[in-house]
mmCIF file of N, CA and C in Angstrom:
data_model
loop_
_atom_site.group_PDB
_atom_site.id
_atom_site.type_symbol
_atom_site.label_atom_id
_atom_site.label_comp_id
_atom_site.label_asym_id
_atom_site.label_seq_id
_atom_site.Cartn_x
_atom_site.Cartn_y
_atom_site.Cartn_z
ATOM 1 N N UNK A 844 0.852 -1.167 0.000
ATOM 2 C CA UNK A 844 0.000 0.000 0.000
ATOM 3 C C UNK A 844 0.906 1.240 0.000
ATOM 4 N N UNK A 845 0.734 2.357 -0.933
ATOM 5 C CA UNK A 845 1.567 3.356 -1.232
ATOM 6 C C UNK A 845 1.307 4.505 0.566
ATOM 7 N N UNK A 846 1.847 5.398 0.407
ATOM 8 C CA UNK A 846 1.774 6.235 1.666
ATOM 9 C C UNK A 846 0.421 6.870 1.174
ATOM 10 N N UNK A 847 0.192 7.075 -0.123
ATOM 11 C CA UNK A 847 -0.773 8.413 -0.160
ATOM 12 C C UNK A 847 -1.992 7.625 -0.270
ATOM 13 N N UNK A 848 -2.312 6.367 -0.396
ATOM 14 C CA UNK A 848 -3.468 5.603 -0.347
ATOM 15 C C UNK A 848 -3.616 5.634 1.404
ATOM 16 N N UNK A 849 -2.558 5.161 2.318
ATOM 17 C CA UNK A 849 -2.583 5.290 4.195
ATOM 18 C C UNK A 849 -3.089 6.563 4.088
ATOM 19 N N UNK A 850 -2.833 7.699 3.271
ATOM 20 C CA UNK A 850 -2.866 9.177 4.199
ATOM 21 C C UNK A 850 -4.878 9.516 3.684
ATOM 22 N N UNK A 851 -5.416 9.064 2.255
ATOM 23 C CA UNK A 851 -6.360 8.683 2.113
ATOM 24 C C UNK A 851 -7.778 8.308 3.030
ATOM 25 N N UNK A 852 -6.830 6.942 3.499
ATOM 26 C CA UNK A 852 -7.540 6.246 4.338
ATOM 27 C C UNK A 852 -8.205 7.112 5.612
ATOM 28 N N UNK A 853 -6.877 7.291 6.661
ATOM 29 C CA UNK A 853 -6.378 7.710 7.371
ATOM 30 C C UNK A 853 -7.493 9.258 7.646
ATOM 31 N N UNK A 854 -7.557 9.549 6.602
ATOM 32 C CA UNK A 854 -7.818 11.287 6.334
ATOM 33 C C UNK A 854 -9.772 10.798 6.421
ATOM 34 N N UNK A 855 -10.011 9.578 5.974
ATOM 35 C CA UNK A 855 -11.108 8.915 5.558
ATOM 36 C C UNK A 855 -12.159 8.714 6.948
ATOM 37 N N UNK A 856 -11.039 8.136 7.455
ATOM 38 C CA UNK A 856 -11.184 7.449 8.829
ATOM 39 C C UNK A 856 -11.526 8.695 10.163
ATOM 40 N N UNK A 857 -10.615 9.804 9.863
ATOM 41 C CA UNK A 857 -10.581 11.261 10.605
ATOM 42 C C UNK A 857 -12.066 11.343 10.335
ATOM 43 N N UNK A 858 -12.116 11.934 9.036
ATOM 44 C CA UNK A 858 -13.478 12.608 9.026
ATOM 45 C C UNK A 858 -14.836 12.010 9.737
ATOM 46 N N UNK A 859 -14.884 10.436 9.830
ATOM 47 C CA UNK A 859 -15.913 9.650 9.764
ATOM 48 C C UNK A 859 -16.373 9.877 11.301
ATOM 49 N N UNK A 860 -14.735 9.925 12.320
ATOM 50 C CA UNK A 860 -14.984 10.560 13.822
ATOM 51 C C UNK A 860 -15.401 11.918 14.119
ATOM 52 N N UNK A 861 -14.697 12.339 13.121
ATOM 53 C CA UNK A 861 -15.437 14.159 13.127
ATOM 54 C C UNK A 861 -16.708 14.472 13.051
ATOM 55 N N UNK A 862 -17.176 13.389 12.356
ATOM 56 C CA UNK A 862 -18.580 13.712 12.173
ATOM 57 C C UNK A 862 -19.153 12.737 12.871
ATOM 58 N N UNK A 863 -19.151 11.787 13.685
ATOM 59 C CA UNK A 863 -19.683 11.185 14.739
ATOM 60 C C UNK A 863 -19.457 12.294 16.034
ATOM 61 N N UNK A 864 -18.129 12.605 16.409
ATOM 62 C CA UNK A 864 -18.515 13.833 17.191
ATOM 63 C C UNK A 864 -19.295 14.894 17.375
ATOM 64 N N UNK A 865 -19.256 15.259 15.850
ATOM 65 C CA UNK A 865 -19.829 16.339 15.861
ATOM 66 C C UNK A 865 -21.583 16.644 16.234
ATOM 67 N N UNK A 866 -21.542 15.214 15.500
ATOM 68 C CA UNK A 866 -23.576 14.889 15.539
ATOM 69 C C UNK A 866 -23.496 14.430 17.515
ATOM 70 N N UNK A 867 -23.120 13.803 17.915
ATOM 71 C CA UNK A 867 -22.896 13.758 19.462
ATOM 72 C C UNK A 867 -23.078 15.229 19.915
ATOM 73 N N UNK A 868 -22.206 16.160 20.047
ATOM 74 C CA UNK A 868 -22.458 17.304 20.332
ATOM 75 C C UNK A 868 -23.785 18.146 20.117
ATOM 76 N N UNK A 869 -23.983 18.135 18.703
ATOM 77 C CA UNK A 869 -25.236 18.660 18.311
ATOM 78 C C UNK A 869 -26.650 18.347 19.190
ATOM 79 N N UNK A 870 -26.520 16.810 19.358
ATOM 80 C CA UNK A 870 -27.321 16.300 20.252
ATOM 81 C C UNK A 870 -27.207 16.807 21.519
ATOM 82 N N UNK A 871 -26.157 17.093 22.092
ATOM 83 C CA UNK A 871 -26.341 17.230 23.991
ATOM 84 C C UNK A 871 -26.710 18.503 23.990
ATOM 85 N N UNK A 872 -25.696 19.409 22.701
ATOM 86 C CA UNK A 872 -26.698 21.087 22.714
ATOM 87 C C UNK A 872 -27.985 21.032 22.848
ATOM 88 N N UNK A 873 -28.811 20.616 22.058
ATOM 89 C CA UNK A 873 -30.393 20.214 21.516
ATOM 90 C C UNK A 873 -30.670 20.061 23.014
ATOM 91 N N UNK A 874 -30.528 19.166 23.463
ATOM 92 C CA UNK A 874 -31.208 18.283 24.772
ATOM 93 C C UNK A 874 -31.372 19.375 25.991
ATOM 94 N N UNK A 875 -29.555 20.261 25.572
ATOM 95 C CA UNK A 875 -29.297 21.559 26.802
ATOM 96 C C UNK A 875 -30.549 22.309 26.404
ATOM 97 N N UNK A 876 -30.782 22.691 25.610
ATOM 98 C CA UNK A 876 -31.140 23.818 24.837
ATOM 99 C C UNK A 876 -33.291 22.878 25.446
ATOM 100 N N UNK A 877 -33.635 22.477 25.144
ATOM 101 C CA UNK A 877 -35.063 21.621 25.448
ATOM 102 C C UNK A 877 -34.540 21.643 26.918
ATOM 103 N N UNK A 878 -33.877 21.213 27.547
ATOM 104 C CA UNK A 878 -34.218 21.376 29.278
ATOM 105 C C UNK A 878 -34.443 22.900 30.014
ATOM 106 N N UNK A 879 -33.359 23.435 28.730
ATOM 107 C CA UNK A 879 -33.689 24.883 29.730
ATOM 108 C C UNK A 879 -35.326 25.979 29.198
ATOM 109 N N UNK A 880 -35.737 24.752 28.270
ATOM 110 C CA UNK A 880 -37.038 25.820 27.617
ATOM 111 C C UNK A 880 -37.836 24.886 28.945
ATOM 112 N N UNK A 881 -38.009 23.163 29.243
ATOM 113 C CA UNK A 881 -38.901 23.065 29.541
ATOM 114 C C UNK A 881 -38.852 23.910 31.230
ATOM 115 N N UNK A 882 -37.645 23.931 31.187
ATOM 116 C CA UNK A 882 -37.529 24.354 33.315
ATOM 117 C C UNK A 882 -38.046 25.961 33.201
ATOM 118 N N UNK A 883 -37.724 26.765 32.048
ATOM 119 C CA UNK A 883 -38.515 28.097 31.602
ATOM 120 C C UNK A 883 -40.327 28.486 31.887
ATOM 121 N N UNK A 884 -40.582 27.048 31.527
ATOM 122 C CA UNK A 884 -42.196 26.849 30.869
ATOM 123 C C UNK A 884 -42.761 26.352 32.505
ATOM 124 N N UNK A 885 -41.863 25.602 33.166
ATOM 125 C CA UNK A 885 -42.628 25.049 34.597
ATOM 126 C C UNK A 885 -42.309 26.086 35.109
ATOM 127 N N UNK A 886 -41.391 26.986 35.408
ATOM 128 C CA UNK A 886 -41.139 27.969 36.326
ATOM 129 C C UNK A 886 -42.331 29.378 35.913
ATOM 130 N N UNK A 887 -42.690 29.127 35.015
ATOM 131 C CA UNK A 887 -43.857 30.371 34.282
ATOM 132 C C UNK A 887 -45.142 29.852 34.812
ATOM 133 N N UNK A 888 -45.306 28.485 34.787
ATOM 134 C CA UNK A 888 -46.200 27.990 35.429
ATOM 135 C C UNK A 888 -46.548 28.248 36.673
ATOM 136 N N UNK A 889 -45.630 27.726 37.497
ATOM 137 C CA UNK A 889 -45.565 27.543 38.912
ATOM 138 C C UNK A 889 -45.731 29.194 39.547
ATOM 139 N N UNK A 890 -45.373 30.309 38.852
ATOM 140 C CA UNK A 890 -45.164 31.360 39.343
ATOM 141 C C UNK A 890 -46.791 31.624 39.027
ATOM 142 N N UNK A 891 -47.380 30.948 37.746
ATOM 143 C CA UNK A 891 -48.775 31.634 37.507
ATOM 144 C C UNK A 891 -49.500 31.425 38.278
ATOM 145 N N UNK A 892 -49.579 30.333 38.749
ATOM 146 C CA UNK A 892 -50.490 29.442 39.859
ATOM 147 C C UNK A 892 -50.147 30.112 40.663
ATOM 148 N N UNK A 893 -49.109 30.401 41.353
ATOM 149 C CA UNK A 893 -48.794 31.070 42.932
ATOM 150 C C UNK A 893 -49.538 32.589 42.792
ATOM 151 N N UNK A 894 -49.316 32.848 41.504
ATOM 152 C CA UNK A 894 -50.210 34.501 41.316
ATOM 153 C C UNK A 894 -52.046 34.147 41.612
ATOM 154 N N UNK A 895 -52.028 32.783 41.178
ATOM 155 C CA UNK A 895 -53.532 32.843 41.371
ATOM 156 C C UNK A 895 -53.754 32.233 42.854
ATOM 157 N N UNK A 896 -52.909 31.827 42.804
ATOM 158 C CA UNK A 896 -53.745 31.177 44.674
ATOM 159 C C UNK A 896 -53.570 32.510 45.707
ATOM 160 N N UNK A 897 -52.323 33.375 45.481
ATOM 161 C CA UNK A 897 -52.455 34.827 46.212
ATOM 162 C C UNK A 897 -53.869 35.544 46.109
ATOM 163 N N UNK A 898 -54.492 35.356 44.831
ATOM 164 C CA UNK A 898 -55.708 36.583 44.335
ATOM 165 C C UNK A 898 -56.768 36.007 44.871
ATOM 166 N N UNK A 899 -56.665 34.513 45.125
ATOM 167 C CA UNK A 899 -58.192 33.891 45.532
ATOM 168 C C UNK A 899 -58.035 34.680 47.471
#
């Protein structure tokens, strides 16, 4: 096998982790990104309800 067919490969093989990383990452952003909307949405909640049980 010549060097520039290894560096090919090699270069082949890089990318294939790069982009398994990369989609990994994308994912835990996403997931960050959805926990902090849903803890947003209960805390809007929880504050609405406490506004209404004060008014009753």
């Amino acid at each position: 096998m010549t060097t520039k067919s290894k560096l090919i490969k090699v270069l082949g093989l890089a990318a294939t982790v790069i982009g398994v990383a990369a989609t990994l990452v994308t994912d835990w952003v996403n997931e960050q990104k959805m926990d902090e909307k849903i803890e947003e949405k209960v805390n809007e909640a929880l504050a609405k309800r406490d506004d209404e049980n004060e008014e009753s």
